[in-house]
Short mmCIF file of C-alpha atoms in Angstrom, two decimals:
data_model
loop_
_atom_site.label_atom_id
_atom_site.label_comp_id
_atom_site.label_asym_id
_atom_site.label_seq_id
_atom_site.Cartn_x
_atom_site.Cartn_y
_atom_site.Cartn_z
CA UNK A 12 101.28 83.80 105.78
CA UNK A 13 103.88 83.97 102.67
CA UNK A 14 101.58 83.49 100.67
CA UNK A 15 98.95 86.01 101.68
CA UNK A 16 101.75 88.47 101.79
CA UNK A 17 102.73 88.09 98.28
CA UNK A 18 99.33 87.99 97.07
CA UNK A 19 99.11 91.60 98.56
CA UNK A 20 102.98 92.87 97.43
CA UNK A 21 101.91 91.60 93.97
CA UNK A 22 98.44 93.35 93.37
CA UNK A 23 99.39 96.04 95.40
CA UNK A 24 102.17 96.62 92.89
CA UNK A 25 99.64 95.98 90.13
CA UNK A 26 97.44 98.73 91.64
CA UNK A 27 99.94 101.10 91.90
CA UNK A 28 100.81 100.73 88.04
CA UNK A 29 97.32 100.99 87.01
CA UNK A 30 97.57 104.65 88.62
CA UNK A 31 100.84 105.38 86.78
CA UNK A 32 99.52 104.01 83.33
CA UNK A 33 96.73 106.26 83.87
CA UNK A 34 97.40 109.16 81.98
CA UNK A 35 94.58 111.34 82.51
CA UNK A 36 94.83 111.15 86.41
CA UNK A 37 98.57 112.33 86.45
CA UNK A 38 97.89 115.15 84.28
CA UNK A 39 95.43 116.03 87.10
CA UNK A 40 97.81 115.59 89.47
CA UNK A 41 100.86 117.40 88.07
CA UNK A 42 98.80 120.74 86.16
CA UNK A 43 95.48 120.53 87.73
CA UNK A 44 96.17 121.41 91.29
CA UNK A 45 98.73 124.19 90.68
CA UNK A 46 96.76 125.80 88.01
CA UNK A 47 93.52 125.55 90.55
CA UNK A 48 95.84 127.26 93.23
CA UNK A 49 97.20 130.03 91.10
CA UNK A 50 93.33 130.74 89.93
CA UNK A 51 92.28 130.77 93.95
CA UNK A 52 94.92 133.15 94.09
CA UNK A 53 94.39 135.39 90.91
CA UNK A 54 90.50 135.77 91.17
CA UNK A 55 90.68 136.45 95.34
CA UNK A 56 91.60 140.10 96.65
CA UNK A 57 94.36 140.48 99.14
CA UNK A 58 92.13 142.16 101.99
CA UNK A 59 92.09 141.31 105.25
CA UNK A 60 88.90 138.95 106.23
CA UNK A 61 87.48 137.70 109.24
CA UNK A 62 86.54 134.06 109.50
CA UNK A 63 85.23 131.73 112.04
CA UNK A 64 87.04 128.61 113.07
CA UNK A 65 85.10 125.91 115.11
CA UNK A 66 88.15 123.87 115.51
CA UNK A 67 90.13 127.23 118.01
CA UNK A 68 86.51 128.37 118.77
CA UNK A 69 87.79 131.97 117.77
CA UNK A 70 87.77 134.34 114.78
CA UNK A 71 90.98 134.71 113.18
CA UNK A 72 91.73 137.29 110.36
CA UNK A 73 93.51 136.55 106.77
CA UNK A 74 93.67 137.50 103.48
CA UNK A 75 90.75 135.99 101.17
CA UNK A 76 93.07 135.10 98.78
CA UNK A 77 95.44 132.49 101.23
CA UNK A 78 91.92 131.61 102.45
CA UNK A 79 90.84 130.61 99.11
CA UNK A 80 93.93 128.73 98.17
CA UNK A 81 93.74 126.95 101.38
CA UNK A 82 90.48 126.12 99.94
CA UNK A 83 90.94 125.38 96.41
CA UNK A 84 93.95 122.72 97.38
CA UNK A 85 91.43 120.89 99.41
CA UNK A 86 88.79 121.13 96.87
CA UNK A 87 92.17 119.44 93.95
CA UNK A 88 93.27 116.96 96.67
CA UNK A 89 89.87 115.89 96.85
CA UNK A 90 88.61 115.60 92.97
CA UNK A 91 92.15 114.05 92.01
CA UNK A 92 92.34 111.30 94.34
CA UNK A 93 88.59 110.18 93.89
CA UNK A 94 89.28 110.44 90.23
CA UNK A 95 92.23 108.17 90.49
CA UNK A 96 90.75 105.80 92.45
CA UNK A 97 87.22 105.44 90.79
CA UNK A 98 89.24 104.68 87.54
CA UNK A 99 91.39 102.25 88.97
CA UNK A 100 88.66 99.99 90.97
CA UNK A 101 86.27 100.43 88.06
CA UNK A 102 88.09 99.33 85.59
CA UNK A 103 90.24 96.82 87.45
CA UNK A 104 86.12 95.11 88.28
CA UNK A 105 86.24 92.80 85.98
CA UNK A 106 89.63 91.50 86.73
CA UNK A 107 89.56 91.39 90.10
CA UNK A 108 86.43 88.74 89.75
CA UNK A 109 88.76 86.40 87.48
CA UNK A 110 91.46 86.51 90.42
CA UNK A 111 88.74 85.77 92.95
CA UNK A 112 86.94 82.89 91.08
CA UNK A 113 90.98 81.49 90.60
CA UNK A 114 91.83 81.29 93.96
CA UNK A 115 93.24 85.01 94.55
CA UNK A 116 93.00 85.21 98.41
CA UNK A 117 90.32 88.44 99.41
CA UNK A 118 91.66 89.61 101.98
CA UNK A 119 94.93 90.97 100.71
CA UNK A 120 93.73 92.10 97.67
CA UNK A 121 91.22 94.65 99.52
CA UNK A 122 93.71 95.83 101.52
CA UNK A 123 96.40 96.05 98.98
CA UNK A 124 93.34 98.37 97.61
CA UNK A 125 93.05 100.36 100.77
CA UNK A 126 97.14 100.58 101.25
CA UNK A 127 97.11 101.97 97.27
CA UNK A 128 94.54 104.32 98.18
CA UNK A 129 96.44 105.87 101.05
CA UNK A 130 99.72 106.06 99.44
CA UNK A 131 98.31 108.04 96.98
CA UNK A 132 96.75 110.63 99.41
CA UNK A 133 100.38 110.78 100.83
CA UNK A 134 101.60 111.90 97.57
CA UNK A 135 98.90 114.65 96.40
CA UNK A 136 99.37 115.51 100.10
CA UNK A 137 102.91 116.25 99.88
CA UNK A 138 103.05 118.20 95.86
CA UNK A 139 100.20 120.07 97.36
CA UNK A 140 101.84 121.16 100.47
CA UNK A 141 105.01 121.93 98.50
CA UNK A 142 102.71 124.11 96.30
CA UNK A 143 101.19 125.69 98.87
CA UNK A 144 104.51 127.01 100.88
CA UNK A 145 105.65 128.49 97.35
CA UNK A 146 102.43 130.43 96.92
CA UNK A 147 101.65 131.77 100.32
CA UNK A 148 103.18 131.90 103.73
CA UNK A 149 102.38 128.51 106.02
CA UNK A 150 102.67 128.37 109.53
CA UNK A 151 102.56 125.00 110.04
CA UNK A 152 103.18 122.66 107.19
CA UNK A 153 103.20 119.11 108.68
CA UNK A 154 99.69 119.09 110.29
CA UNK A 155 98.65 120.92 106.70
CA UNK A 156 100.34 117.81 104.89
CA UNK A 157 97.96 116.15 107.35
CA UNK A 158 94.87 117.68 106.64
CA UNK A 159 95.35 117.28 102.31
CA UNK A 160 96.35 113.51 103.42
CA UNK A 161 92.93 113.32 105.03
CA UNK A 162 91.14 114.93 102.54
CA UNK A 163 92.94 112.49 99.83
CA UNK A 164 91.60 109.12 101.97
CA UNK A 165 88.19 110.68 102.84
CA UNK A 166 87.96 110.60 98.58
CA UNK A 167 90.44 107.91 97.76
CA UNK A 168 87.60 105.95 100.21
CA UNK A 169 84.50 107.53 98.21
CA UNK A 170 85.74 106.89 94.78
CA UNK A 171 87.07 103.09 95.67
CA UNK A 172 82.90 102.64 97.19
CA UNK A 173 81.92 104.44 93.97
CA UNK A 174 83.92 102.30 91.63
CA UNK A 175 82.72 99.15 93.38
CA UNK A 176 79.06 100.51 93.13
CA UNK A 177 77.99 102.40 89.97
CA UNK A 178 77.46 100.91 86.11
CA UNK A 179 79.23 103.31 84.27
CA UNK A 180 81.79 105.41 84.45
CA UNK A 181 79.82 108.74 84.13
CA UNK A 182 77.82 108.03 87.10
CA UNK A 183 81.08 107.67 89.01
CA UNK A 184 82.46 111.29 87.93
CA UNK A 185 79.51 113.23 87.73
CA UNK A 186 78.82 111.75 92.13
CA UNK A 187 82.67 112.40 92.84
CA UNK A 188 82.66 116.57 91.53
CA UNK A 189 79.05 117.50 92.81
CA UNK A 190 80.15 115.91 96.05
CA UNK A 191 83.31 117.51 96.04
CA UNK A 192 81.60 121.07 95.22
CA UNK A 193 79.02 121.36 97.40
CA UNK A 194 81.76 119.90 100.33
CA UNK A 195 84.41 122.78 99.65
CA UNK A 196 81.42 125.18 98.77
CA UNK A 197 80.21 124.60 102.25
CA UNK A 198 83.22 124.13 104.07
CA UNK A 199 85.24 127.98 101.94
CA UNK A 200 85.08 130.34 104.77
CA UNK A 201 85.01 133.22 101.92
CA UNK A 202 81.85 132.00 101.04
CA UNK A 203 80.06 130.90 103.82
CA UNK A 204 81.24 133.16 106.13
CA UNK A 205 79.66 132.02 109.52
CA UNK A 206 79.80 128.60 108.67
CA UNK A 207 76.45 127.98 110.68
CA UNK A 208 74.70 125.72 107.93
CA UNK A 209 73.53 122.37 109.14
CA UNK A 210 74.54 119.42 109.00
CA UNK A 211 78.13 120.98 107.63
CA UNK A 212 79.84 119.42 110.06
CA UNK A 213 78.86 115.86 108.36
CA UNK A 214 80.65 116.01 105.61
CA UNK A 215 83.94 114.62 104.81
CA UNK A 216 86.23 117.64 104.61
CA UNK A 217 84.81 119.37 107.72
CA UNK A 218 87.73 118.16 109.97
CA UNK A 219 90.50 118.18 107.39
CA UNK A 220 89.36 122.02 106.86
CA UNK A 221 89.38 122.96 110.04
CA UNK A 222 92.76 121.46 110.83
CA UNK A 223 93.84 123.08 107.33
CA UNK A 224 93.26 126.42 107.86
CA UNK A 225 94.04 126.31 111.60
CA UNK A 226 97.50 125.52 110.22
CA UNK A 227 98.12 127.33 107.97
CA UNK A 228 96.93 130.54 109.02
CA UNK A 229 97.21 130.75 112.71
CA UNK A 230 99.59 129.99 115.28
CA UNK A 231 96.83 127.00 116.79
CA UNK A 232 97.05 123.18 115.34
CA UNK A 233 93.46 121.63 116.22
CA UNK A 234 94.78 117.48 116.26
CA UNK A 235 91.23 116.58 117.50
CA UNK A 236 90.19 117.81 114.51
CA UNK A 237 93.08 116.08 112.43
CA UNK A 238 91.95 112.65 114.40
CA UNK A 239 88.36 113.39 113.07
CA UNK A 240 89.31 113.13 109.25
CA UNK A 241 91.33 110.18 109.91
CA UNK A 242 88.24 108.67 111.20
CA UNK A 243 86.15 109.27 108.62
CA UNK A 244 88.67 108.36 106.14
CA UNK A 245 88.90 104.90 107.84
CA UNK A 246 85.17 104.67 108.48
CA UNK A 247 84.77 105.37 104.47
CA UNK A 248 87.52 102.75 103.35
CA UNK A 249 85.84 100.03 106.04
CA UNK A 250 82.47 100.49 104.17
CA UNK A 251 84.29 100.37 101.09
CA UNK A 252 86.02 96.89 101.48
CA UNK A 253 82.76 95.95 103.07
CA UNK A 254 80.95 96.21 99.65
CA UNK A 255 84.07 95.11 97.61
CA UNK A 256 83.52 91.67 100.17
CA UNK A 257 80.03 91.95 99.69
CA UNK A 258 79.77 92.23 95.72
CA UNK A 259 82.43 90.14 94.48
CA UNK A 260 82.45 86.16 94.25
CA UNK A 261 84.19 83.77 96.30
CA UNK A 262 86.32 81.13 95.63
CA UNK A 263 85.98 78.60 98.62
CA UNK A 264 85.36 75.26 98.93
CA UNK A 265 81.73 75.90 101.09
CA UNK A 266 80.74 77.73 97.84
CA UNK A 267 82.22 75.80 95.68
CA UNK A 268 80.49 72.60 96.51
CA UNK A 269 76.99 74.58 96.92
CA UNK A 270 77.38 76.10 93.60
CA UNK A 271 78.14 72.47 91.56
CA UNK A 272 76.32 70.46 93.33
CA UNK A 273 72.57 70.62 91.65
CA UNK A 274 69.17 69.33 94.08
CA UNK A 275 68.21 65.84 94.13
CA UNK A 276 64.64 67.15 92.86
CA UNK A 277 66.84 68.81 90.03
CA UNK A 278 68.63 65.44 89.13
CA UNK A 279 65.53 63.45 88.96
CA UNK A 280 63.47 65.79 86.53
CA UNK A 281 66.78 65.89 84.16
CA UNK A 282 66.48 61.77 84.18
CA UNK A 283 62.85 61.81 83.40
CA UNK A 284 63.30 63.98 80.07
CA UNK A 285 63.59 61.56 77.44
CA UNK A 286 65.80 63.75 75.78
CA UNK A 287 68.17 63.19 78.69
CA UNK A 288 67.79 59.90 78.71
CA UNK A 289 68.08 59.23 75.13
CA UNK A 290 71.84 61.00 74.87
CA UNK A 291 73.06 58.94 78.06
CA UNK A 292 71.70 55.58 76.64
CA UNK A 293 73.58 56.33 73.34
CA UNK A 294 76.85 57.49 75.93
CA UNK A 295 77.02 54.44 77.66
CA UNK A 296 76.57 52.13 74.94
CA UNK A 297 79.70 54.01 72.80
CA UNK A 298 81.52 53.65 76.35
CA UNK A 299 80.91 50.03 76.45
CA UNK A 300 81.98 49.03 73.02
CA UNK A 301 84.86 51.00 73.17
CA UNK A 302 86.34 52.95 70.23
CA UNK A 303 85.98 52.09 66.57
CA UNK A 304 88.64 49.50 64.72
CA UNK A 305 90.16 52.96 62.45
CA UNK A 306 90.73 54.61 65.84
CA UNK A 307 92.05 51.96 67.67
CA UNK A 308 95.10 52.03 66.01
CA UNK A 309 95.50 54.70 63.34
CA UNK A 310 99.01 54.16 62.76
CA UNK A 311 98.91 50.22 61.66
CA UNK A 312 95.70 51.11 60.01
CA UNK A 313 97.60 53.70 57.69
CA UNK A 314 100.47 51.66 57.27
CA UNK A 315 97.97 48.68 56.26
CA UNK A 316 96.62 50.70 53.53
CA UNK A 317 100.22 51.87 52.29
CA UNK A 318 101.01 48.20 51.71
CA UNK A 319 97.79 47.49 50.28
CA UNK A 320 98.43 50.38 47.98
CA UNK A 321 102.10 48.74 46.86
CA UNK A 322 101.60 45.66 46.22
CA UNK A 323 98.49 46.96 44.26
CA UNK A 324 100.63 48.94 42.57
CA UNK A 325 103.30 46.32 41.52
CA UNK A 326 100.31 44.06 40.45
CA UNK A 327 99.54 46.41 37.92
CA UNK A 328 103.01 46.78 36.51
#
């Protein structure tokens, strides 16, 4: 038990100081989501719009532009955390394979993946938030921190399967923003106003938006809603450690001992090659004499040869 829980302390510390060496992804993090607000907010007009919210089953009326930043700080949350954690798994790959063929127990280190993953969610969730009550009026600000902590695992959980999955790291980004657009396209009340599309209900961010904008907007707070992004978060992060499990090699002794030990039909055809059999003739006979005389003793051998090398040196004086 100690030792499974400092196998997971250790590379969950490892984990989190892959994200903090990662330059690029706290950039994001720090400019990218206020500057994507402030744009919602900039390019939206101020009138009054009606929108449809499945999670009160009523129409509530707001301004397009708090509608839109609502919006837009699901749509950061999102790219940012599957950016942060695509980057981490993928390049961690190769790594993680040398712990696991070592002895690295696999257990903690998927979880310690998992617990990095939602941690970091926490965080976007709570700079967003912050953001969010400095641009526009919120009327409810924990279940909102809720909702962008949702949204944060649903794509933490997509970019740790993505990272575990894809060949390159284009692949990865380029699946992580279309995904990410066409989910806040979809789910933007401004845009799709009656939100009647199918199957939009599917997709990660439908519960998280609902909750969202529920909160922030109107006096209602929809936690059935708030309890359906949690469950697709965790139903995305099971698969995930699922293929990590799946894809990765293990280190124990049933695998071990199937891996080294070669077929009897195997053995036999390697004793029949004369080649073979020629090398392990000359092997055993070199074991069975032993080593030469010179190697034997090296150090009376050279000290032999000094002497020699005196007194034939004093003969010739």
């Amino acid at each position: 038990m100690r030792l499974s829980w400092a196998a997971f302390t250790e590379l969950l510390r490892c984990t989190l100081l892959g994200h903090l060496r990662n330059r690029l992804a706290l950039a994001l993090a720090v400019a990218f989501i206020p500057t994507w607000i402030a744009v919602a907010r900039l390019c939206t007009s101020d009138e009054v719009v009606p929108i449809w919210l499945d999670a009160i089953s009523a129409s509530a009326s707001a301004r397009a532009s708090q509608v839109g930043q609502v919006a837009s700080a699901l749509g950061a949350v999102t790219l940012v955390a599957g950016f942060v954690t695509f980057t981490e798994t993928f390049q961690s790959r190769q790594m993680d394979r040398r712990l696991l063929l070592a002895g690295y127990p696999r257990l903690p280190m998927l979880l310690a993946k998992l617990v990095a993953v939602a941690l970091t969610a926490a965080l976007l969730a709570m700079y967003t938030t912050i953001l969010l009550w400095i641009s526009m009026p919120v009327r409810h600000a924990g279940p909102l921190a809720l909702a962008l902590a949702g949204a944060g695992l649903a794509y933490g959980g997509i970019g740790l399967l993505l990272g575990s999955l894809v060949r390159g790291e284009l692949e990865g980004f380029f699946l992580i923003i279309m995904l990410s657009l066409v989910d806040t396209g979809l789910q933007n009340p401004v845009f799709n106003t009656l939100m009647d599309v199918t199957g939009v209900s599917a997709l990660p961010l439908y519960g998280v938006n609902q909750l969202a904008l529920s909160s922030a907007l109107t006096p209602h707070i929809p936690w059935s809603h708030g309890l359906l992004s949690l469950t697709w978060s965790a139903a995305t992060g099971a698969l995930a450690l699922v293929v990590l499990h799946a894809h990765r090699p293990s280190c124990s002794p049933w695998s071990h001992r199937t891996r080294v030990k070669a077929p009897p039909r195997q053995r036999d055809r390697n004793l029949t090659n004369p080649g073979v059999r020629s090398r392990l003739s000359a092997a055993a006979v070199r074991a069975r004499s032993g080593p030469p005389p010179h190697r034997q003793f090296p150090s009376a051998t050279r000290r032999r040869h000094q002497g020699d090398d005196v007194l034939g040196g004093g003969g010739g004086r």
